[in-house]
Amino acid sequence: MKMVNAFNMKRAAAGLRRINLDGLRWRVFDAKGQILGRLASQIATVVQGKDKPTYTPNRDDGDMCIVLNAKDVCVTGRKLTDKVYYWHTGQVLCLKHFSLNIDIMVYRYVGHLKERTFKDQMAKDPTEVIRKAVLRMLPRNKLRDDRDRKLRIFPGSEHPFGDRPLEPYVMPPRSVREMRPRERRAMVRAQKKAEQQQQNTDGTKKGKKREAPEESA
Amino acid sequence: MTRIKRGYIARKRRTQIRLFTSSFRGAHSRLTRTISQQKIKALVSANRDRDRKKRGFRGLWIHRINAIIGKNKKKQYNRYSNLLYNMYKGQLLLNRKIVAQMGILKGNCLLMIANEIIT
């Protein structure tokens, strides 16, 4: 998988000529505050055309999907720091030279296992996060590349498709489970801390600043 | 015994097989031995897949019914499973093929029926 270095608006709008039918709808997904995987699975069903009664498995009939606010997509747990994207570079070719009863094996184009955390990927190109998630949810067949072409992801809310008939996609209702006790305690503690800080700043702001250099001296 | 050549009996038999395999790709329509093998494989696949076809289409109809029923946001349990359960309860003897075709051509009719049936 090639890693795009930065987001390119031109690239996001290109290649529309290759998509044949325009009896397709243009669905707009707002990724703000949505959880990555749950959003990606909905996008995958729409891009495949599985929500239409005329779904045919050998024909690509999915709608055009525009995803906005990709930089605001959320992730639960410790995935911000712990989710790692891996990919391997380099081609390993071995050549055997049978010369003078010695066989030499040569590896060319040595690459390595590369990795990048979720946080770094979001900093570099937030659209790739959603794109990878959706592509990996699509079936690996000949239609996968065409479906990829129907996905247009933008980090902000601006997109060059303003003149098309856009339809916003309403995410299906979701039941969020209640917080685990440890999480809840941490949240309560954070809230109390925030309240205390507010109280302190409301009280004596200048007084505290004068005290600090005196203590150090 | 006098010597008897087989003559062209084998060739006559093989030309029939070659006719069957004439549209296959590459060596599968050119080389004699592979032609015989490929004809057998093709006929086996055809036999097996005649039954698979029935399964495949049934799955496709179910999928299509689910897709159109899910769009009806009025009812809470708008799914294929609920629709079928209520159809059997109400003794509606429509098969999945017809229901799927209704969904494609006359989606509103199907949604009307679904609204009536699904509790």
CSV table of N, CA and C in Angstrom, one decimal, chain A residues 33 39 64 78 88 91 97 110 119 166 186 191:
chain,number,residue,atom,x,y,z
A,33,GLY,N,-16.6,13.0,15.3
A,33,GLY,CA,-17.0,12.3,16.5
A,33,GLY,C,-17.5,10.9,16.3
A,39,LEU,N,-18.0,3.6,11.6
A,39,LEU,CA,-18.2,4.5,10.4
A,39,LEU,C,-17.8,3.7,9.1
A,64,MET,N,-21.5,7.0,-4.7
A,64,MET,CA,-20.3,7.8,-4.4
A,64,MET,C,-20.4,8.2,-3.0
A,78,ARG,N,-7.1,2.6,23.9
A,78,ARG,CA,-5.7,3.2,23.8
A,78,ARG,C,-5.2,3.2,22.4
A,88,HIS,N,5.3,-3.5,4.5
A,88,HIS,CA,6.6,-4.0,4.3
A,88,HIS,C,7.1,-3.4,2.9
A,91,GLN,N,12.0,-5.6,-2.1
A,91,GLN,CA,11.8,-6.9,-2.8
A,91,GLN,C,12.9,-7.7,-2.5
A,97,HIS,N,24.5,-18.3,-7.3
A,97,HIS,CA,25.6,-18.5,-8.2
A,97,HIS,C,26.3,-19.8,-7.9
A,110,VAL,N,16.9,-4.5,-0.3
A,110,VAL,CA,16.5,-4.8,1.0
A,110,VAL,C,15.6,-3.7,1.6
A,119,LYS,N,-1.5,7.9,15.7
A,119,LYS,CA,-1.4,9.4,15.9
A,119,LYS,C,-0.6,10.0,14.8
A,166,LEU,N,-26.1,16.3,-3.3
A,166,LEU,CA,-25.6,15.5,-2.2
A,166,LEU,C,-26.7,15.1,-1.2
A,186,ALA,N,-11.8,7.3,36.6
A,186,ALA,CA,-10.8,8.2,36.0
A,186,ALA,C,-11.5,9.5,35.5
A,191,GLN,N,-12.7,15.2,36.1
A,191,GLN,CA,-13.7,16.3,36.3
A,191,GLN,C,-13.4,17.1,37.5
